[in-house]
Amino acid sequence: MEIKVYKDYQAMSEAAAEMIKNEMKQDNHIVLGLATGSTPIGLYQKLAESCAAGEISFQHASSYNLDEYVGIPMDHPESYHTFMNENFFKHVDFPKGATHVPWTDGVNPEVDCRAYDEAVQKAGGIDIQVLGIGGNGHIAFNEPDESFTEETHIAYLDERTIQDNSRFFDSMEQVPKSAITVGMGVIMKARRVIILANGANKADAVYKMVHGQIKPQVPASILRLHPNVTLLLDEDAARKLKK
Ligand code: PGA
């Protein structure tokens, strides 16, 4: 795992955007794995600016998101479909149908999970996977557990995740308690992984991911077994790391 520390969120986001732009210049048919959350918003803004300036284009690219809540409508203001449209897709030039966010209405979740894995596989897998990390060490909605899950699945949100995500809802009760999420298979088979973390509230999770045991109780720790991971941090998220 390559670790890079930047002075602040802005610098971290710019560096992540440069990495993705460079990959896109080499392969404009790139398959991007995308994440939601506060962390990648700066990265998406930078990519949108580059697209508007004509430096990159998404016309031949496609994208697959990590996860989506179960139990709220697709057009809910806090759905990840809405998040991606508002923060990224509507600002860049993906062709219609090229962006994918997992979805289940909860009636046949197993069918929806299998279909998502098959779609990613049919696309040839992910070229670059963008990730954030949860305060509890989760990646996507792979929450701390007794074992790692390989396939796309329905996950029940951890107490800490519900609490962290309640900032987007009027109350804790309104936070969905389950989600459809890719498993470790899609993430670990990505050709390159870029994981971002900023802020002091991520310092413990980052420490455990980098220095702790590789175990499903710290889901992000599995990334140490991936051959091509870059961890981008701001100084606050990096402050507990050993020199
Ligand atoms: P955040 O979430 O970017 O909103 O901090 C990251 C995550 O939970 O994976």
PDB file of C-alpha atoms and ligand atoms in Angstrom:
ATOM      1  CA  MET A   1       0.000   0.000   0.000  1.00  0.00           C
ATOM      2  CA  GLU A   2       1.422   3.331  -1.061  1.00  0.00           C
ATOM      3  CA  ILE A   3       0.596   6.107   1.445  1.00  0.00           C
ATOM      4  CA  LYS A   4       0.540   9.795   0.531  1.00  0.00           C
ATOM      5  CA  VAL A   5      -0.158  12.583   2.997  1.00  0.00           C
ATOM      6  CA  TYR A   6      -1.336  16.045   1.877  1.00  0.00           C
ATOM      7  CA  LYS A   7      -1.615  19.253   3.858  1.00  0.00           C
ATOM      8  CA  ASP A   8      -5.388  19.472   3.555  1.00  0.00           C
ATOM      9  CA  TYR A   9      -8.562  18.157   1.937  1.00  0.00           C
ATOM     10  CA  GLN A  10      -8.125  20.342  -1.124  1.00  0.00           C
ATOM     11  CA  ALA A  11      -4.618  19.077  -1.867  1.00  0.00           C
ATOM     12  CA  MET A  12      -5.710  15.452  -1.268  1.00  0.00           C
ATOM     13  CA  SER A  13      -8.659  15.857  -3.651  1.00  0.00           C
ATOM     14  CA  GLU A  14      -6.469  17.447  -6.339  1.00  0.00           C
ATOM     15  CA  ALA A  15      -3.937  14.633  -6.116  1.00  0.00           C
ATOM     16  CA  ALA A  16      -6.673  11.987  -6.422  1.00  0.00           C
ATOM     17  CA  ALA A  17      -8.109  13.782  -9.457  1.00  0.00           C
ATOM     18  CA  GLU A  18      -4.657  13.897 -11.096  1.00  0.00           C
ATOM     19  CA  MET A  19      -4.280  10.134 -10.631  1.00  0.00           C
ATOM     20  CA  ILE A  20      -7.627   9.442 -12.260  1.00  0.00           C
ATOM     21  CA  LYS A  21      -7.032  11.955 -15.064  1.00  0.00           C
ATOM     22  CA  ASN A  22      -3.724  10.299 -15.889  1.00  0.00           C
ATOM     23  CA  GLU A  23      -5.368   6.892 -16.051  1.00  0.00           C
ATOM     24  CA  MET A  24      -8.151   8.290 -18.250  1.00  0.00           C
ATOM     25  CA  LYS A  25      -5.649   9.798 -20.653  1.00  0.00           C
ATOM     26  CA  GLN A  26      -4.119   6.345 -21.117  1.00  0.00           C
ATOM     27  CA  ASP A  27      -7.468   4.563 -21.456  1.00  0.00           C
ATOM     28  CA  ASN A  28     -10.578   6.592 -22.212  1.00  0.00           C
ATOM     29  CA  HIS A  29     -12.732   3.421 -22.078  1.00  0.00           C
ATOM     30  CA  ILE A  30     -12.002   3.267 -18.378  1.00  0.00           C
ATOM     31  CA  VAL A  31     -14.383   1.534 -15.945  1.00  0.00           C
ATOM     32  CA  LEU A  32     -14.540   3.602 -12.757  1.00  0.00           C
ATOM     33  CA  GLY A  33     -15.655   2.276  -9.393  1.00  0.00           C
ATOM     34  CA  LEU A  34     -17.202   5.200  -7.514  1.00  0.00           C
ATOM     35  CA  ALA A  35     -18.023   5.971  -3.896  1.00  0.00           C
ATOM     36  CA  THR A  36     -20.455   8.306  -2.159  1.00  0.00           C
ATOM     37  CA  GLY A  37     -19.940  10.177   1.121  1.00  0.00           C
ATOM     38  CA  SER A  38     -18.380  13.529   1.969  1.00  0.00           C
ATOM     39  CA  THR A  39     -14.842  12.371   1.206  1.00  0.00           C
ATOM     40  CA  PRO A  40     -14.876  12.144  -2.617  1.00  0.00           C
ATOM     41  CA  ILE A  41     -16.894  15.335  -3.243  1.00  0.00           C
ATOM     42  CA  GLY A  42     -13.734  17.419  -3.783  1.00  0.00           C
ATOM     43  CA  LEU A  43     -12.364  14.805  -6.174  1.00  0.00           C
ATOM     44  CA  TYR A  44     -15.604  14.841  -8.188  1.00  0.00           C
ATOM     45  CA  GLN A  45     -15.507  18.641  -8.360  1.00  0.00           C
ATOM     46  CA  LYS A  46     -11.951  18.551  -9.715  1.00  0.00           C
ATOM     47  CA  LEU A  47     -12.853  15.934 -12.328  1.00  0.00           C
ATOM     48  CA  ALA A  48     -15.899  17.962 -13.368  1.00  0.00           C
ATOM     49  CA  GLU A  49     -13.717  21.072 -13.768  1.00  0.00           C
ATOM     50  CA  SER A  50     -11.256  19.132 -15.924  1.00  0.00           C
ATOM     51  CA  CYS A  51     -14.098  17.793 -18.022  1.00  0.00           C
ATOM     52  CA  ALA A  52     -15.523  21.312 -18.500  1.00  0.00           C
ATOM     53  CA  ALA A  53     -12.044  22.521 -19.499  1.00  0.00           C
ATOM     54  CA  GLY A  54     -11.854  19.765 -22.147  1.00  0.00           C
ATOM     55  CA  GLU A  55      -8.901  17.982 -20.502  1.00  0.00           C
ATOM     56  CA  ILE A  56     -10.792  14.721 -20.046  1.00  0.00           C
ATOM     57  CA  SER A  57     -14.021  13.207 -21.299  1.00  0.00           C
ATOM     58  CA  PHE A  58     -16.242  10.467 -19.913  1.00  0.00           C
ATOM     59  CA  GLN A  59     -17.869   9.783 -23.292  1.00  0.00           C
ATOM     60  CA  HIS A  60     -16.269   6.341 -23.529  1.00  0.00           C
ATOM     61  CA  ALA A  61     -16.071   5.680 -19.787  1.00  0.00           C
ATOM     62  CA  SER A  62     -18.488   3.843 -17.537  1.00  0.00           C
ATOM     63  CA  SER A  63     -18.959   3.714 -13.785  1.00  0.00           C
ATOM     64  CA  TYR A  64     -20.196   1.362 -11.096  1.00  0.00           C
ATOM     65  CA  ASN A  65     -21.002   2.654  -7.636  1.00  0.00           C
ATOM     66  CA  LEU A  66     -20.381   0.757  -4.447  1.00  0.00           C
ATOM     67  CA  ASP A  67     -23.691   0.870  -2.668  1.00  0.00           C
ATOM     68  CA  GLU A  68     -27.179   2.249  -2.086  1.00  0.00           C
ATOM     69  CA  TYR A  69     -29.579   2.327   0.827  1.00  0.00           C
ATOM     70  CA  VAL A  70     -32.497  -0.096   0.923  1.00  0.00           C
ATOM     71  CA  GLY A  71     -35.921   1.279   1.744  1.00  0.00           C
ATOM     72  CA  ILE A  72     -35.816   4.832   0.426  1.00  0.00           C
ATOM     73  CA  PRO A  73     -36.884   5.779  -3.102  1.00  0.00           C
ATOM     74  CA  MET A  74     -34.253   6.303  -5.794  1.00  0.00           C
ATOM     75  CA  ASP A  75     -35.152   9.996  -6.008  1.00  0.00           C
ATOM     76  CA  HIS A  76     -34.963  10.554  -2.225  1.00  0.00           C
ATOM     77  CA  PRO A  77     -32.682  13.562  -1.541  1.00  0.00           C
ATOM     78  CA  GLU A  78     -30.318  11.307   0.470  1.00  0.00           C
ATOM     79  CA  SER A  79     -30.278   8.310  -1.882  1.00  0.00           C
ATOM     80  CA  TYR A  80     -26.912   7.551  -3.424  1.00  0.00           C
ATOM     81  CA  HIS A  81     -28.523   7.808  -6.863  1.00  0.00           C
ATOM     82  CA  THR A  82     -29.381  11.424  -6.054  1.00  0.00           C
ATOM     83  CA  PHE A  83     -25.960  12.028  -4.489  1.00  0.00           C
ATOM     84  CA  MET A  84     -24.130  10.837  -7.603  1.00  0.00           C
ATOM     85  CA  ASN A  85     -26.345  12.800  -9.975  1.00  0.00           C
ATOM     86  CA  GLU A  86     -25.997  16.003  -7.977  1.00  0.00           C
ATOM     87  CA  ASN A  87     -22.313  15.754  -7.104  1.00  0.00           C
ATOM     88  CA  PHE A  88     -20.897  14.230 -10.257  1.00  0.00           C
ATOM     89  CA  PHE A  89     -22.930  12.751 -13.092  1.00  0.00           C
ATOM     90  CA  LYS A  90     -24.851  15.866 -14.085  1.00  0.00           C
ATOM     91  CA  HIS A  91     -21.597  17.852 -14.288  1.00  0.00           C
ATOM     92  CA  VAL A  92     -19.743  15.506 -16.667  1.00  0.00           C
ATOM     93  CA  ASP A  93     -20.382  13.888 -20.049  1.00  0.00           C
ATOM     94  CA  PHE A  94     -21.062  10.210 -19.396  1.00  0.00           C
ATOM     95  CA  PRO A  95     -23.358   8.857 -22.115  1.00  0.00           C
ATOM     96  CA  LYS A  96     -26.821   7.758 -21.031  1.00  0.00           C
ATOM     97  CA  GLY A  97     -26.743   4.316 -19.419  1.00  0.00           C
ATOM     98  CA  ALA A  98     -23.004   4.351 -18.690  1.00  0.00           C
ATOM     99  CA  THR A  99     -23.337   5.035 -14.970  1.00  0.00           C
ATOM    100  CA  HIS A 100     -24.558   2.350 -12.595  1.00  0.00           C
ATOM    101  CA  VAL A 101     -25.578   2.522  -8.953  1.00  0.00           C
ATOM    102  CA  PRO A 102     -26.776  -0.692  -7.293  1.00  0.00           C
ATOM    103  CA  TRP A 103     -30.468  -0.894  -6.559  1.00  0.00           C
ATOM    104  CA  THR A 104     -32.942  -3.211  -4.944  1.00  0.00           C
ATOM    105  CA  ASP A 105     -36.559  -2.541  -4.097  1.00  0.00           C
ATOM    106  CA  GLY A 106     -36.183  -5.264  -1.480  1.00  0.00           C
ATOM    107  CA  VAL A 107     -38.526  -7.742  -3.188  1.00  0.00           C
ATOM    108  CA  ASN A 108     -35.825  -9.964  -4.726  1.00  0.00           C
ATOM    109  CA  PRO A 109     -32.592  -8.652  -3.228  1.00  0.00           C
ATOM    110  CA  GLU A 110     -30.625 -11.801  -4.048  1.00  0.00           C
ATOM    111  CA  VAL A 111     -31.507 -11.464  -7.747  1.00  0.00           C
ATOM    112  CA  ASP A 112     -30.548  -7.771  -7.716  1.00  0.00           C
ATOM    113  CA  CYS A 113     -27.211  -8.532  -5.998  1.00  0.00           C
ATOM    114  CA  ARG A 114     -26.293 -11.274  -8.488  1.00  0.00           C
ATOM    115  CA  ALA A 115     -27.277  -9.039 -11.421  1.00  0.00           C
ATOM    116  CA  TYR A 116     -24.975  -6.278 -10.178  1.00  0.00           C
ATOM    117  CA  ASP A 117     -21.972  -8.574  -9.838  1.00  0.00           C
ATOM    118  CA  GLU A 118     -22.655  -9.950 -13.312  1.00  0.00           C
ATOM    119  CA  ALA A 119     -22.868  -6.432 -14.771  1.00  0.00           C
ATOM    120  CA  VAL A 120     -19.495  -5.475 -13.251  1.00  0.00           C
ATOM    121  CA  GLN A 121     -17.983  -8.702 -14.524  1.00  0.00           C
ATOM    122  CA  LYS A 122     -19.419  -8.168 -18.009  1.00  0.00           C
ATOM    123  CA  ALA A 123     -17.856  -4.706 -18.053  1.00  0.00           C
ATOM    124  CA  GLY A 124     -14.489  -6.409 -17.499  1.00  0.00           C
ATOM    125  CA  GLY A 125     -14.205  -5.440 -13.824  1.00  0.00           C
ATOM    126  CA  ILE A 126     -13.188  -2.103 -12.342  1.00  0.00           C
ATOM    127  CA  ASP A 127     -10.094  -0.277 -13.614  1.00  0.00           C
ATOM    128  CA  ILE A 128      -9.873   2.248 -10.774  1.00  0.00           C
ATOM    129  CA  GLN A 129     -11.861   1.893  -7.577  1.00  0.00           C
ATOM    130  CA  VAL A 130     -12.383   5.069  -5.520  1.00  0.00           C
ATOM    131  CA  LEU A 131     -13.032   4.389  -1.829  1.00  0.00           C
ATOM    132  CA  GLY A 132     -13.622   6.266   1.376  1.00  0.00           C
ATOM    133  CA  ILE A 133     -13.317   4.642   4.772  1.00  0.00           C
ATOM    134  CA  GLY A 134     -15.926   4.632   7.522  1.00  0.00           C
ATOM    135  CA  GLY A 135     -15.063   5.697  11.054  1.00  0.00           C
ATOM    136  CA  ASN A 136     -15.492   2.005  11.955  1.00  0.00           C
ATOM    137  CA  GLY A 137     -13.129   0.869   9.174  1.00  0.00           C
ATOM    138  CA  HIS A 138     -15.830  -0.121   6.700  1.00  0.00           C
ATOM    139  CA  ILE A 139     -15.396   0.113   2.944  1.00  0.00           C
ATOM    140  CA  ALA A 140     -18.587   0.452   0.919  1.00  0.00           C
ATOM    141  CA  PHE A 141     -21.133  -1.007   3.391  1.00  0.00           C
ATOM    142  CA  ASN A 142     -18.888  -3.924   4.310  1.00  0.00           C
ATOM    143  CA  GLU A 143     -19.289  -3.407   8.033  1.00  0.00           C
ATOM    144  CA  PRO A 144     -17.091  -4.980  10.743  1.00  0.00           C
ATOM    145  CA  ASP A 145     -18.065  -8.645  10.852  1.00  0.00           C
ATOM    146  CA  GLU A 146     -16.876 -12.189  11.623  1.00  0.00           C
ATOM    147  CA  SER A 147     -15.920 -12.814   8.000  1.00  0.00           C
ATOM    148  CA  PHE A 148     -15.370 -10.955   4.729  1.00  0.00           C
ATOM    149  CA  THR A 149     -18.175 -11.198   2.148  1.00  0.00           C
ATOM    150  CA  GLU A 150     -17.073 -11.557  -1.452  1.00  0.00           C
ATOM    151  CA  GLU A 151     -20.304 -10.945  -3.378  1.00  0.00           C
ATOM    152  CA  THR A 152     -22.687  -8.018  -3.587  1.00  0.00           C
ATOM    153  CA  HIS A 153     -25.053  -8.427  -0.663  1.00  0.00           C
ATOM    154  CA  ILE A 154     -27.530  -6.795   1.692  1.00  0.00           C
ATOM    155  CA  ALA A 155     -25.727  -5.323   4.693  1.00  0.00           C
ATOM    156  CA  TYR A 156     -27.152  -4.175   8.002  1.00  0.00           C
ATOM    157  CA  LEU A 157     -25.628  -0.889   9.055  1.00  0.00           C
ATOM    158  CA  ASP A 158     -23.435  -0.770  12.117  1.00  0.00           C
ATOM    159  CA  GLU A 159     -24.472   1.495  15.053  1.00  0.00           C
ATOM    160  CA  ARG A 160     -21.528   3.800  14.301  1.00  0.00           C
ATOM    161  CA  THR A 161     -22.457   4.062  10.607  1.00  0.00           C
ATOM    162  CA  ILE A 162     -26.077   4.905  11.439  1.00  0.00           C
ATOM    163  CA  GLN A 163     -24.823   7.573  13.815  1.00  0.00           C
ATOM    164  CA  ASP A 164     -22.290   8.950  11.261  1.00  0.00           C
ATOM    165  CA  ASN A 165     -24.907   9.064   8.493  1.00  0.00           C
ATOM    166  CA  SER A 166     -27.594  10.626  10.681  1.00  0.00           C
ATOM    167  CA  ARG A 167     -26.068  14.033   9.840  1.00  0.00           C
ATOM    168  CA  PHE A 168     -27.837  13.778   6.472  1.00  0.00           C
ATOM    169  CA  PHE A 169     -31.257  12.932   7.937  1.00  0.00           C
ATOM    170  CA  ASP A 170     -33.596  14.700  10.353  1.00  0.00           C
ATOM    171  CA  SER A 171     -33.194  11.965  12.955  1.00  0.00           C
ATOM    172  CA  MET A 172     -31.400   8.664  13.628  1.00  0.00           C
ATOM    173  CA  GLU A 173     -34.724   6.856  13.060  1.00  0.00           C
ATOM    174  CA  GLN A 174     -34.844   8.077   9.468  1.00  0.00           C
ATOM    175  CA  VAL A 175     -31.440   6.645   8.529  1.00  0.00           C
ATOM    176  CA  PRO A 176     -32.000   3.454   6.505  1.00  0.00           C
ATOM    177  CA  LYS A 177     -30.779   0.428   8.442  1.00  0.00           C
ATOM    178  CA  SER A 178     -29.737  -1.694   5.472  1.00  0.00           C
ATOM    179  CA  ALA A 179     -28.046  -1.258   2.121  1.00  0.00           C
ATOM    180  CA  ILE A 180     -27.120  -3.130  -1.031  1.00  0.00           C
ATOM    181  CA  THR A 181     -23.345  -3.120  -1.290  1.00  0.00           C
ATOM    182  CA  VAL A 182     -20.622  -4.681  -3.380  1.00  0.00           C
ATOM    183  CA  GLY A 183     -18.566  -7.186  -1.426  1.00  0.00           C
ATOM    184  CA  MET A 184     -14.807  -7.487  -1.284  1.00  0.00           C
ATOM    185  CA  GLY A 185     -14.749  -9.328  -4.629  1.00  0.00           C
ATOM    186  CA  VAL A 186     -15.439  -6.281  -6.808  1.00  0.00           C
ATOM    187  CA  ILE A 187     -13.044  -4.142  -4.742  1.00  0.00           C
ATOM    188  CA  MET A 188     -10.170  -6.621  -4.504  1.00  0.00           C
ATOM    189  CA  LYS A 189     -10.375  -7.481  -8.219  1.00  0.00           C
ATOM    190  CA  ALA A 190     -10.146  -3.789  -9.225  1.00  0.00           C
ATOM    191  CA  ARG A 191      -6.900  -3.179 -11.078  1.00  0.00           C
ATOM    192  CA  ARG A 192      -6.128  -0.110  -8.983  1.00  0.00           C
ATOM    193  CA  VAL A 193      -7.627   1.207  -5.735  1.00  0.00           C
ATOM    194  CA  ILE A 194      -7.496   4.810  -4.548  1.00  0.00           C
ATOM    195  CA  ILE A 195      -8.682   5.210  -0.967  1.00  0.00           C
ATOM    196  CA  LEU A 196      -9.147   8.666   0.554  1.00  0.00           C
ATOM    197  CA  ALA A 197      -9.537   9.779   4.163  1.00  0.00           C
ATOM    198  CA  ASN A 198      -9.567  13.211   5.715  1.00  0.00           C
ATOM    199  CA  GLY A 199     -10.252  14.584   9.152  1.00  0.00           C
ATOM    200  CA  ALA A 200      -9.294  13.570  12.680  1.00  0.00           C
ATOM    201  CA  ASN A 201     -12.401  11.358  13.003  1.00  0.00           C
ATOM    202  CA  LYS A 202     -10.793   8.965  10.488  1.00  0.00           C
ATOM    203  CA  ALA A 203      -7.381   8.760  12.224  1.00  0.00           C
ATOM    204  CA  ASP A 204      -8.202   5.619  14.277  1.00  0.00           C
ATOM    205  CA  ALA A 205      -9.694   3.729  11.335  1.00  0.00           C
ATOM    206  CA  VAL A 206      -6.693   4.685   9.164  1.00  0.00           C
ATOM    207  CA  TYR A 207      -4.276   3.530  11.861  1.00  0.00           C
ATOM    208  CA  LYS A 208      -6.025   0.156  12.177  1.00  0.00           C
ATOM    209  CA  MET A 209      -6.204  -0.296   8.414  1.00  0.00           C
ATOM    210  CA  VAL A 210      -2.480   0.359   8.002  1.00  0.00           C
ATOM    211  CA  HIS A 211      -0.925  -1.055  11.188  1.00  0.00           C
ATOM    212  CA  GLY A 212      -3.507  -3.419  12.681  1.00  0.00           C
ATOM    213  CA  GLN A 213      -4.291  -7.039  11.950  1.00  0.00           C
ATOM    214  CA  ILE A 214      -5.887  -7.881   8.618  1.00  0.00           C
ATOM    215  CA  LYS A 215      -9.307  -8.998   9.812  1.00  0.00           C
ATOM    216  CA  PRO A 216     -12.996  -8.628   8.929  1.00  0.00           C
ATOM    217  CA  GLN A 217     -13.564  -6.579  12.094  1.00  0.00           C
ATOM    218  CA  VAL A 218     -11.566  -3.853  10.259  1.00  0.00           C
ATOM    219  CA  PRO A 219     -12.861  -4.373   6.715  1.00  0.00           C
ATOM    220  CA  ALA A 220     -10.463  -1.869   5.079  1.00  0.00           C
ATOM    221  CA  SER A 221      -7.463  -3.850   6.369  1.00  0.00           C
ATOM    222  CA  ILE A 222      -7.991  -6.365   3.534  1.00  0.00           C
ATOM    223  CA  LEU A 223      -6.690  -3.712   1.140  1.00  0.00           C
ATOM    224  CA  ARG A 224      -3.160  -4.445   2.373  1.00  0.00           C
ATOM    225  CA  LEU A 225      -3.450  -7.671   0.343  1.00  0.00           C
ATOM    226  CA  HIS A 226      -4.258  -5.774  -2.865  1.00  0.00           C
ATOM    227  CA  PRO A 227      -1.241  -5.235  -5.156  1.00  0.00           C
ATOM    228  CA  ASN A 228      -2.052  -1.684  -6.280  1.00  0.00           C
ATOM    229  CA  VAL A 229      -3.526   0.560  -3.585  1.00  0.00           C
ATOM    230  CA  THR A 230      -2.814   4.238  -3.005  1.00  0.00           C
ATOM    231  CA  LEU A 231      -4.005   5.687   0.302  1.00  0.00           C
ATOM    232  CA  LEU A 232      -4.404   9.473   0.146  1.00  0.00           C
ATOM    233  CA  LEU A 233      -4.723  11.285   3.473  1.00  0.00           C
ATOM    234  CA  ASP A 234      -4.839  14.764   4.846  1.00  0.00           C
ATOM    235  CA  GLU A 235      -2.614  15.488   7.854  1.00  0.00           C
ATOM    236  CA  ASP A 236      -5.444  15.018  10.374  1.00  0.00           C
ATOM    237  CA  ALA A 237      -6.355  11.532   9.142  1.00  0.00           C
ATOM    238  CA  ALA A 238      -2.643  10.577   9.035  1.00  0.00           C
ATOM    239  CA  ARG A 239      -1.730  11.836  12.474  1.00  0.00           C
ATOM    240  CA  LYS A 240      -1.707   8.454  14.246  1.00  0.00           C
ATOM    241  CA  LEU A 241       0.347   6.650  11.601  1.00  0.00           C
ATOM    242  CA  LYS A 242       3.851   5.514  12.491  1.00  0.00           C
ATOM    243  CA  LYS A 243       6.529   7.458  10.670  1.00  0.00           C
TER     244      LYS A 243
HETATM  245  P1  PGA B   1     -17.634   9.876   4.450  1.00  0.00           P
HETATM  246  O1  PGA B   1     -17.985   8.333   4.474  1.00  0.00           O
HETATM  247  O2  PGA B   1     -16.868  10.098   3.182  1.00  0.00           O
HETATM  248  O3  PGA B   1     -18.953  10.581   4.439  1.00  0.00           O
HETATM  249  O4  PGA B   1     -16.811  10.151   5.653  1.00  0.00           O
HETATM  250  C1  PGA B   1     -17.014   7.407   4.120  1.00  0.00           C
HETATM  251  C2  PGA B   1     -17.544   6.017   4.305  1.00  0.00           C
HETATM  252  O5  PGA B   1     -18.406   5.819   5.181  1.00  0.00           O
HETATM  253  O6  PGA B   1     -17.107   5.109   3.599  1.00  0.00           O
END
